[in-house]
Coordinates of C-alpha atoms in Angstrom, one line a residue:
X460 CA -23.9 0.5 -16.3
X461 CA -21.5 1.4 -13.8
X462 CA -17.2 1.2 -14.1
X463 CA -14.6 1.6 -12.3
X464 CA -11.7 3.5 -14.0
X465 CA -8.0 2.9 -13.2
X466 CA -4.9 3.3 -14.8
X467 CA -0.7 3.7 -14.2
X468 CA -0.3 1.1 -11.6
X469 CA 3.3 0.9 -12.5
X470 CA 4.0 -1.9 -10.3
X471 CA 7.8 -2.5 -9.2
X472 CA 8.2 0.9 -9.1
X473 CA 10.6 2.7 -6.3
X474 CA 10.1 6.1 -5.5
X475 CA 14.0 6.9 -5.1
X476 CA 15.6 4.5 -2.9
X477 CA 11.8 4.0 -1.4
X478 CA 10.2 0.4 -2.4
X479 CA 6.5 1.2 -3.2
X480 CA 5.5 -2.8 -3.5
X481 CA 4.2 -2.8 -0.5
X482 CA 2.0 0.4 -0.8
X483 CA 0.8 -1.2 -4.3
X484 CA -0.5 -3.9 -2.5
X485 CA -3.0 -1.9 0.3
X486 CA -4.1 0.3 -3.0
X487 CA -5.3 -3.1 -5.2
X488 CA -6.7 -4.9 -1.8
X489 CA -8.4 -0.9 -1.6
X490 CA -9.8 -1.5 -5.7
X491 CA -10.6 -4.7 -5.1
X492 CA -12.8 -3.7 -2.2
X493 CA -14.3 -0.3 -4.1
X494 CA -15.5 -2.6 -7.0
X495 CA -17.4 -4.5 -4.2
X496 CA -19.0 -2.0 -2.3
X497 CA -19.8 0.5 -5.3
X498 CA -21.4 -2.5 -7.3
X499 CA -19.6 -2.3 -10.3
X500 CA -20.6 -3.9 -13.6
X501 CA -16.7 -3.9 -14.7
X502 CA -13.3 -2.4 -14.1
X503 CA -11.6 -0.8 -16.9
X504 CA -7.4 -0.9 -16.6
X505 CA -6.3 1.1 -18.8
X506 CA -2.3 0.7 -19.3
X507 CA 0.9 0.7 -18.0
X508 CA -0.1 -2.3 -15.8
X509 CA 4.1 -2.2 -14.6
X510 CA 6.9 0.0 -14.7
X511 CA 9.2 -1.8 -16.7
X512 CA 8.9 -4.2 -19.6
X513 CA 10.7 -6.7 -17.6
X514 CA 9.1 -6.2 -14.5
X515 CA 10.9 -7.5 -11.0
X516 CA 9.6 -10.8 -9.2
X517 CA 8.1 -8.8 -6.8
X518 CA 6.1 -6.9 -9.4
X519 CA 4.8 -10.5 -11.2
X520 CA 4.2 -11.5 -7.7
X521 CA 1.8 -8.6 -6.8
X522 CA 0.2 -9.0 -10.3
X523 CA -0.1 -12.7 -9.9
X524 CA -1.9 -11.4 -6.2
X525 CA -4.4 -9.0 -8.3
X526 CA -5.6 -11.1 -11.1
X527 CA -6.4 -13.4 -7.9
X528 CA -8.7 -10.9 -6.2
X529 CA -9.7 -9.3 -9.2
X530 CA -11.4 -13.0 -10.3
X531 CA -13.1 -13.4 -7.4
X532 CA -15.1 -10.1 -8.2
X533 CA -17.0 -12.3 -10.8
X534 CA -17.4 -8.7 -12.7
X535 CA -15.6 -8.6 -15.8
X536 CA -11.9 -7.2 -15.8
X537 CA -10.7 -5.4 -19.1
X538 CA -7.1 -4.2 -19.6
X539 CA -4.8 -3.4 -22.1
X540 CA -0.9 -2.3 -22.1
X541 CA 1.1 0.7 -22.0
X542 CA 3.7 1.8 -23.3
X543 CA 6.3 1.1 -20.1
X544 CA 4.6 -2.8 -20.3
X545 CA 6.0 -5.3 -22.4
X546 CA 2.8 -6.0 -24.5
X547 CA 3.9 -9.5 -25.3
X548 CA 5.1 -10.9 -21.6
X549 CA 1.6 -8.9 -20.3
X550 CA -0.5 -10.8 -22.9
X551 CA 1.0 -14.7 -21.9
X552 CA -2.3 -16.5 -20.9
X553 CA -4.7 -14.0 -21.9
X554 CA -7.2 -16.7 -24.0
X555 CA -7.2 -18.6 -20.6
X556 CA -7.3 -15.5 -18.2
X557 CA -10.7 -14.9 -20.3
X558 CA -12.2 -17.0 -18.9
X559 CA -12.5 -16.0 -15.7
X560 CA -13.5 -12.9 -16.7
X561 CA -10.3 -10.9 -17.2
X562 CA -9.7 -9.8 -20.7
X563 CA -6.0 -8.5 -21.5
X564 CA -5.8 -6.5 -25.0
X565 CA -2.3 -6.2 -25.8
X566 CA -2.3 -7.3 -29.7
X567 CA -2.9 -4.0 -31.8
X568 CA -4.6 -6.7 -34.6
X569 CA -7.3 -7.9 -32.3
X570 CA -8.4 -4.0 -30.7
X571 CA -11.6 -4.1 -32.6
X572 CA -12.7 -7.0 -30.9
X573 CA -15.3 -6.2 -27.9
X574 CA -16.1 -7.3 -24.5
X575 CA -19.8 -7.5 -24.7
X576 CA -21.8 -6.7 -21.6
X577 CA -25.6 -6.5 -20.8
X578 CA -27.7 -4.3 -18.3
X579 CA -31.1 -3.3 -18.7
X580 CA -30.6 -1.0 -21.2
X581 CA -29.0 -3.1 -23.7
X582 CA -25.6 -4.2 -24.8
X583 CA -22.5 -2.0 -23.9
X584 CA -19.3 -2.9 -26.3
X585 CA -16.1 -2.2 -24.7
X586 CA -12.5 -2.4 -26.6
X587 CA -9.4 -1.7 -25.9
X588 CA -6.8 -0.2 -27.6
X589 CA -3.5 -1.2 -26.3
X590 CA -0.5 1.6 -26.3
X591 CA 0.3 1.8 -30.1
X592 CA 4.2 2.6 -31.2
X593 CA 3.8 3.9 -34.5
X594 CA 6.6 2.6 -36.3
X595 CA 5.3 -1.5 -35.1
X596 CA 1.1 -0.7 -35.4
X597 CA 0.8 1.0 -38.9
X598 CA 1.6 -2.4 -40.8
X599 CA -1.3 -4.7 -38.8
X600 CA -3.6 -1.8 -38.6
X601 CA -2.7 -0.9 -42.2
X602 CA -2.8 3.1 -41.1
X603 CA -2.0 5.4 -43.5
X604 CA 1.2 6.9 -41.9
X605 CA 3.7 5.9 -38.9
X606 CA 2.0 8.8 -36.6
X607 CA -0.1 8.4 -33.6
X608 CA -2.7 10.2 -34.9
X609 CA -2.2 7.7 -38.0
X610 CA -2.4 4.3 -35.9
X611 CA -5.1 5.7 -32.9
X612 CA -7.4 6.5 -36.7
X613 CA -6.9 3.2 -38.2
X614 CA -7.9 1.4 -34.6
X615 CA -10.8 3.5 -33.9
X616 CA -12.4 2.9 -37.6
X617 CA -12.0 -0.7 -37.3
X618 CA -13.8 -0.4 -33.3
X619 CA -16.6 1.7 -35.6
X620 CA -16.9 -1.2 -38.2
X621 CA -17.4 -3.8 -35.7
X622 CA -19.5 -1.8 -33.7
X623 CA -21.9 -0.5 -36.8
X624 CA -22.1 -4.4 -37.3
X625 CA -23.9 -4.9 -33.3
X626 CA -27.5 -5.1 -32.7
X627 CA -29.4 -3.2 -31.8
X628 CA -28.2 -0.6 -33.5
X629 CA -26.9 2.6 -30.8
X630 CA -25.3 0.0 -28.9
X631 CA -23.1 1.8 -26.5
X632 CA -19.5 2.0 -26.7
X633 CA -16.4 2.1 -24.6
X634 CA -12.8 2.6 -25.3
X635 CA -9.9 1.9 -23.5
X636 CA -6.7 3.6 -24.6
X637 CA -3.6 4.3 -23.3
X638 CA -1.9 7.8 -25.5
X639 CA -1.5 11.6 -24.6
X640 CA -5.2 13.1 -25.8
X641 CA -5.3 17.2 -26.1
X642 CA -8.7 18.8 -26.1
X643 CA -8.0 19.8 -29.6
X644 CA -6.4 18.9 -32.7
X645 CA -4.0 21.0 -32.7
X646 CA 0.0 21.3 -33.6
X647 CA 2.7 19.8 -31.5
X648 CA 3.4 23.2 -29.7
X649 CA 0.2 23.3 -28.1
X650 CA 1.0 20.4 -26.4
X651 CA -0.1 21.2 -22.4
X652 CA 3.1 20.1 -20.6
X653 CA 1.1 21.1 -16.9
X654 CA -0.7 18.5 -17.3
X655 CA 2.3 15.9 -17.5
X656 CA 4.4 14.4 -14.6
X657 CA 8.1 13.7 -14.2
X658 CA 7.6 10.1 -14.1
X659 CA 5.8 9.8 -17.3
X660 CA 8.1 8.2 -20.2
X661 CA 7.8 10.9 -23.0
X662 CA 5.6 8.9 -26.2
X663 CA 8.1 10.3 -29.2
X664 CA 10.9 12.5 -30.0
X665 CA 10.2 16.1 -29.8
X666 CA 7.0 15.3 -27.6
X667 CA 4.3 15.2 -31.1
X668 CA 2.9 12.5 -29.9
X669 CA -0.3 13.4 -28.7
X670 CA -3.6 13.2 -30.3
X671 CA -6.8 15.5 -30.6
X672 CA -10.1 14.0 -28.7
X673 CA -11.7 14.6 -32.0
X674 CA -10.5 10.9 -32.6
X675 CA -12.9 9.5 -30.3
X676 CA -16.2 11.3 -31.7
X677 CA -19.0 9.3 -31.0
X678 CA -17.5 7.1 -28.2
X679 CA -20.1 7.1 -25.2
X680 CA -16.9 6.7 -22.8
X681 CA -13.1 6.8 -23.3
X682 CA -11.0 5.8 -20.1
X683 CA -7.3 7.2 -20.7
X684 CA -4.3 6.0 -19.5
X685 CA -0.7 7.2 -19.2
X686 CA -0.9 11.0 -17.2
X687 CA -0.9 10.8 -13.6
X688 CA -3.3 13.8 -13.1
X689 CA -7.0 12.7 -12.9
X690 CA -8.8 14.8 -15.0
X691 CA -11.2 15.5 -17.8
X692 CA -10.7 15.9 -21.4
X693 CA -14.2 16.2 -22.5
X694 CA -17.4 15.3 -20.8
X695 CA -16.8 11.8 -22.3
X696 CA -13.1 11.4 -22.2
X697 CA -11.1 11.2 -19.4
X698 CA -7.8 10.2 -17.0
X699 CA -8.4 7.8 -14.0
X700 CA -4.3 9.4 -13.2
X701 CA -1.9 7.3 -11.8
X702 CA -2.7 5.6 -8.1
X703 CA 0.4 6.6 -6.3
X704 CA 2.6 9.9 -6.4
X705 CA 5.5 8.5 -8.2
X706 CA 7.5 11.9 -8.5
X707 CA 7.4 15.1 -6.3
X708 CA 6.1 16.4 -9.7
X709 CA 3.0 14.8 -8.3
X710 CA 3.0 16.4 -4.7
X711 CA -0.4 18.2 -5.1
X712 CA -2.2 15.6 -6.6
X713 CA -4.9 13.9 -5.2
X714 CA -4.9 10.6 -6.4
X715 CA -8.1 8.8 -7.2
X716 CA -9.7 5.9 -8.8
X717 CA -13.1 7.0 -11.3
X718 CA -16.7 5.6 -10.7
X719 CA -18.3 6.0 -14.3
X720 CA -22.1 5.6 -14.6
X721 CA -22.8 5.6 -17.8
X722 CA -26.7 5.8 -18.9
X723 CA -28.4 6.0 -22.6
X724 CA -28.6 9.7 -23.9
X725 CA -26.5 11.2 -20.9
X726 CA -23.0 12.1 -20.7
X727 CA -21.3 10.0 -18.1
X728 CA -21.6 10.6 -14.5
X729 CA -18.4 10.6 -12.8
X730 CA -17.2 10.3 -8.9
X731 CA -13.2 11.0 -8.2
X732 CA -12.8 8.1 -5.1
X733 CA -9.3 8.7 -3.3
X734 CA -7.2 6.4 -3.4
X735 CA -4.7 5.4 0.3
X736 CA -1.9 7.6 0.7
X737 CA 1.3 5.9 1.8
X738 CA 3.3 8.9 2.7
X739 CA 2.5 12.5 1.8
X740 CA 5.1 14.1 -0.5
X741 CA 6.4 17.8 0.5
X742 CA 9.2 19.8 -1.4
X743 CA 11.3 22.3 1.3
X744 CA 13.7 24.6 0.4
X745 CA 16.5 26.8 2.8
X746 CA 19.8 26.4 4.1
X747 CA 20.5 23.3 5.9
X748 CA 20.8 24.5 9.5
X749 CA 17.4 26.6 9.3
X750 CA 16.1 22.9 8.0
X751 CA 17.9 21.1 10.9
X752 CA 17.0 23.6 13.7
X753 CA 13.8 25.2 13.3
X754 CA 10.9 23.9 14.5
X755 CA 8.9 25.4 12.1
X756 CA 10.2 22.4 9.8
X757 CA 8.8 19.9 12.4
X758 CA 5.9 18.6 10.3
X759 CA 7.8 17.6 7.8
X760 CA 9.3 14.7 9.6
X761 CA 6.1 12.0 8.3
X762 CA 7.0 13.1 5.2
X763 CA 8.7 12.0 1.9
X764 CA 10.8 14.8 1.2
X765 CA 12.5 16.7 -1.8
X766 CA 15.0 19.6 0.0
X767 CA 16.8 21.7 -2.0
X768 CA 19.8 23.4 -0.1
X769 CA 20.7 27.3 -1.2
X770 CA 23.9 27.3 0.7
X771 CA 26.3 28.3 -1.2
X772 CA 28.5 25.4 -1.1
X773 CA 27.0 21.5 -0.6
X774 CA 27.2 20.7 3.3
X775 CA 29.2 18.1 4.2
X776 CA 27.5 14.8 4.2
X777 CA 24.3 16.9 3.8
X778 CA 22.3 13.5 3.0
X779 CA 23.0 11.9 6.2
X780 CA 22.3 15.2 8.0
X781 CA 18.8 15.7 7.1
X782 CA 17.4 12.3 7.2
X783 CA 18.6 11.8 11.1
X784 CA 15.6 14.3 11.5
X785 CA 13.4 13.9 8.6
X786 CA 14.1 10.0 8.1
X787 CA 11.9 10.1 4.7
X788 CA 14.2 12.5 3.1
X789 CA 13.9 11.3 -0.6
X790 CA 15.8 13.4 -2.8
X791 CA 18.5 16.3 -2.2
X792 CA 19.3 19.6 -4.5
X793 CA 21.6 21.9 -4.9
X794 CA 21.0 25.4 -5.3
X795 CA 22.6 27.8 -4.0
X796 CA 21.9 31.4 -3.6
X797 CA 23.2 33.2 -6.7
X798 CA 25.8 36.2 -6.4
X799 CA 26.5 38.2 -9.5
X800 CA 29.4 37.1 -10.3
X801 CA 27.3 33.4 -10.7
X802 CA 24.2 35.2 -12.2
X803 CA 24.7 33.1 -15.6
X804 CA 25.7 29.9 -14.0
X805 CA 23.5 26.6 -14.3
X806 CA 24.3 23.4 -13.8
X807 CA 24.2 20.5 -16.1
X808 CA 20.9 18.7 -15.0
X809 CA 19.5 22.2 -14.8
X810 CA 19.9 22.9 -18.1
X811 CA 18.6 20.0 -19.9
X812 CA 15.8 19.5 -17.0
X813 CA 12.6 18.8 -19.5
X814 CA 14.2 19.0 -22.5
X815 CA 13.4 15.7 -24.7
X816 CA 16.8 13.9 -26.3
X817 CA 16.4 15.3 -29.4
X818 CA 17.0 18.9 -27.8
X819 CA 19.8 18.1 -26.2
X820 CA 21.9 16.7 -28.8
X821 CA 20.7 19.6 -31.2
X822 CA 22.4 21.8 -28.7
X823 CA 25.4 19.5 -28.2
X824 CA 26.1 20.3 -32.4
X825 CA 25.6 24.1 -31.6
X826 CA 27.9 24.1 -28.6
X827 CA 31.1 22.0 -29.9
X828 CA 30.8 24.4 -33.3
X829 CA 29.0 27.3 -32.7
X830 CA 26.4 26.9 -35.2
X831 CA 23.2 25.0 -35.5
X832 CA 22.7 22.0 -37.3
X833 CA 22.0 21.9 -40.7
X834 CA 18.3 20.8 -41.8
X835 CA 19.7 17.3 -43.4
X836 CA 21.9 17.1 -39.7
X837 CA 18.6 17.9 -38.3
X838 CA 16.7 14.8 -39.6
X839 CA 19.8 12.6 -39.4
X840 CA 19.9 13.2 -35.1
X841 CA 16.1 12.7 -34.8
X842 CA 16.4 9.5 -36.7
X843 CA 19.2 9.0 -34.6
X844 CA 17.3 9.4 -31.3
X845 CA 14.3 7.8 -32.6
X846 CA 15.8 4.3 -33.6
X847 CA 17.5 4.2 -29.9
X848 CA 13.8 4.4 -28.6
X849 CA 12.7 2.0 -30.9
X850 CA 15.2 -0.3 -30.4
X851 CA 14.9 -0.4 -26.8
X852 CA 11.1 -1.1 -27.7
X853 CA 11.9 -4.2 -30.1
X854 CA 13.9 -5.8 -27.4
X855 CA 10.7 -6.5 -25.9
X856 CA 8.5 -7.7 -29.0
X857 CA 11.0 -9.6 -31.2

């Protein structure tokens, strides 16, 4: 049986003042035409369908656009949400959108139920798991603990119930989930932050949520969803990545959509097929008459562009400067050159630059008094932090 593996479409997203709807567009007309050609037997979505949980018109419209072509592939669709998708408004319609083939999973209650398909070899089962916020899933998946370890167990043991109740028995199985999966078990420190993009929303505070594969043991396939890298967790478990560069975090990726074949006894066969580039990304760093002058720098004009300026004080109307000759300039930094007298000196957003919420307000205690926070102070900001998540969460579902 042969997939096709996709995730992150985040459509409605800009990439900085650059709208990216249009780009969207020429990458789903570009799916819809891979499934064709490559003969799939299904095309596996596996979250964060739009940026935002209120996504703009232009985003519904371009959805609205997809669900079209994607019909008239008569090949089943299967998706489910992520965390940046409003799981309810994504769900509207999704008894009737079954049946024309395109089965949205977006209810945590109803994961364990499959989409059943048929190839010579027998029946493949495929579920999906939609993105699973602890504190909301533990109660109708009855999990043992609000943890995403917790709420991923109690929705893959209810996928293995249903699917020790198929016949025959060793029917295959697919899962569709949408979570930060580590190669191993491990503790929250060992999660592998070069693996993660700036345009991915972190999952929890602190950055623990992430889950061992050893969760998905005996699951013939797992396509992930929510890094923008491609790339492999296991032989059986692995990223489809993000369509479009949606960060300069993402500059040296090359972005791809995943052919699975997947055949009794055998670990999958996969083939990475790029995806259309809109623009290339390019970082440049220098002073901002090198950049303007040299014609070493003359490449760089196709290009959506991150500069970062090391004169020692910001050029006057820098901006405007550089994009009247690179016109795709997309982002400007300052940096300038340090002298020792400034050896120590780091701006604001360079301090708190990957640091997760809960860091920064631990060091906001330690800098207004000089000391740390207490352990009871401790647990009162990270509840703090963690109900402003969630309540920008149950805005969505309530």
């Amino acid at each position: 049986m042969r997939f096709l593996h996709t995730s992150d479409w985040h459509l409605g997203r800009r990439f900085h003042s650059e709208d990216l709807v249009p780009a969207q567009r020429v990458f789903l007309d570009h799916l819809v035409d891979t499934a064709r050609t490559e003969n799939v037997d299904a095309v596996l979505v596996a979250g964060d369908i739009y940026d935002r949980a209120i996504p703009s018109l232009d985003a519904v419209r371009l959805f609205n656009h997809a669900l079209h072509q994607l019909a008239d592939l008569n090949v089943p669709i299967i998706m489910i949400s992520g965390n940046h998708d409003s799981a309810h408004r994504l769900g509207v319609a999704s008894g009737l959108l079954a049946r024309t083939g395109i089965h949205l999973r977006t209810d945590p209650a109803t994961c364990h139920t499959p989409v059943i398909l048929e190839d010579t070899h027998g029946p493949v089962a495929v579920y999906g798991i939609p993105y699973l916020e602890p504190s909301m899933a533990r109660a109708p998946l009855e999990a043992e603990a609000v943890s995403h370890r917790a709420v991923l167990t109690a929705a893959l043991d209810r996928i293995r119930t249903d699917l020790a109740t198929r016949h025959p028995a060793g029917t295959r199985c697919v899962v569709l989930a949408h979570a930060f999966v580590t190669p191993r078990t491990g503790q929250p420190e060992e999660r592998d932050k070069t693996k993660e993009s700036a345009s991915e929303r972190d999952l929890a505070v602190g950055g623990i949520a992430h889950v061992g594969a050893d969760l998905f043991h005996g699951i013939d396939y797992v396509a992930l969803g929510h890094l923008h890298g491609a790339h492999r967790i296991t032989d059986r478990i692995h990223y489809s990545g993000s369509p479009l560069a949606y960060s300069f975090s993402e500059a040296r990726h090359t972005k791809t959509v995943t052919l699975v074949d997947l055949t009794p006894g055998k670990a999958p066969a996969l083939t990475r097929l790029p995806c259309p580039v809109p623009r290339r990304l390019e970082r440049v760093t220098g002073f901002i008459d090198d950049l303007l002058t040299n014609l070493a720098h003359e490449p760089l004009t196709d290009a959506w562009l991150e500069v970062t300026l090391t004169d020692t004080a910001l050029p006057f109307e820098a901006m405007a400067r550089l994009r009247r000759r690179f016109p795709h300039t997309a982002d400007l930094k300052h940096r300038p050159t340090q002298i020792p007298a400034q050896a120590t000196h780091t701006t604001y957003s360079e301090r708190i630059h990957g640091r997760s919420d809960l860091d920064i307000t631990t060091d906001f205690i330690h800098n207004m008094r000089g000391t740390e926070p207490t352990p009871d102070e401790q647990a009162l900001l990270q509840q703090a932090v963690e109900a402003s998540r969630l309540n920008e969460q149950q805005k969505e579902t309530v």
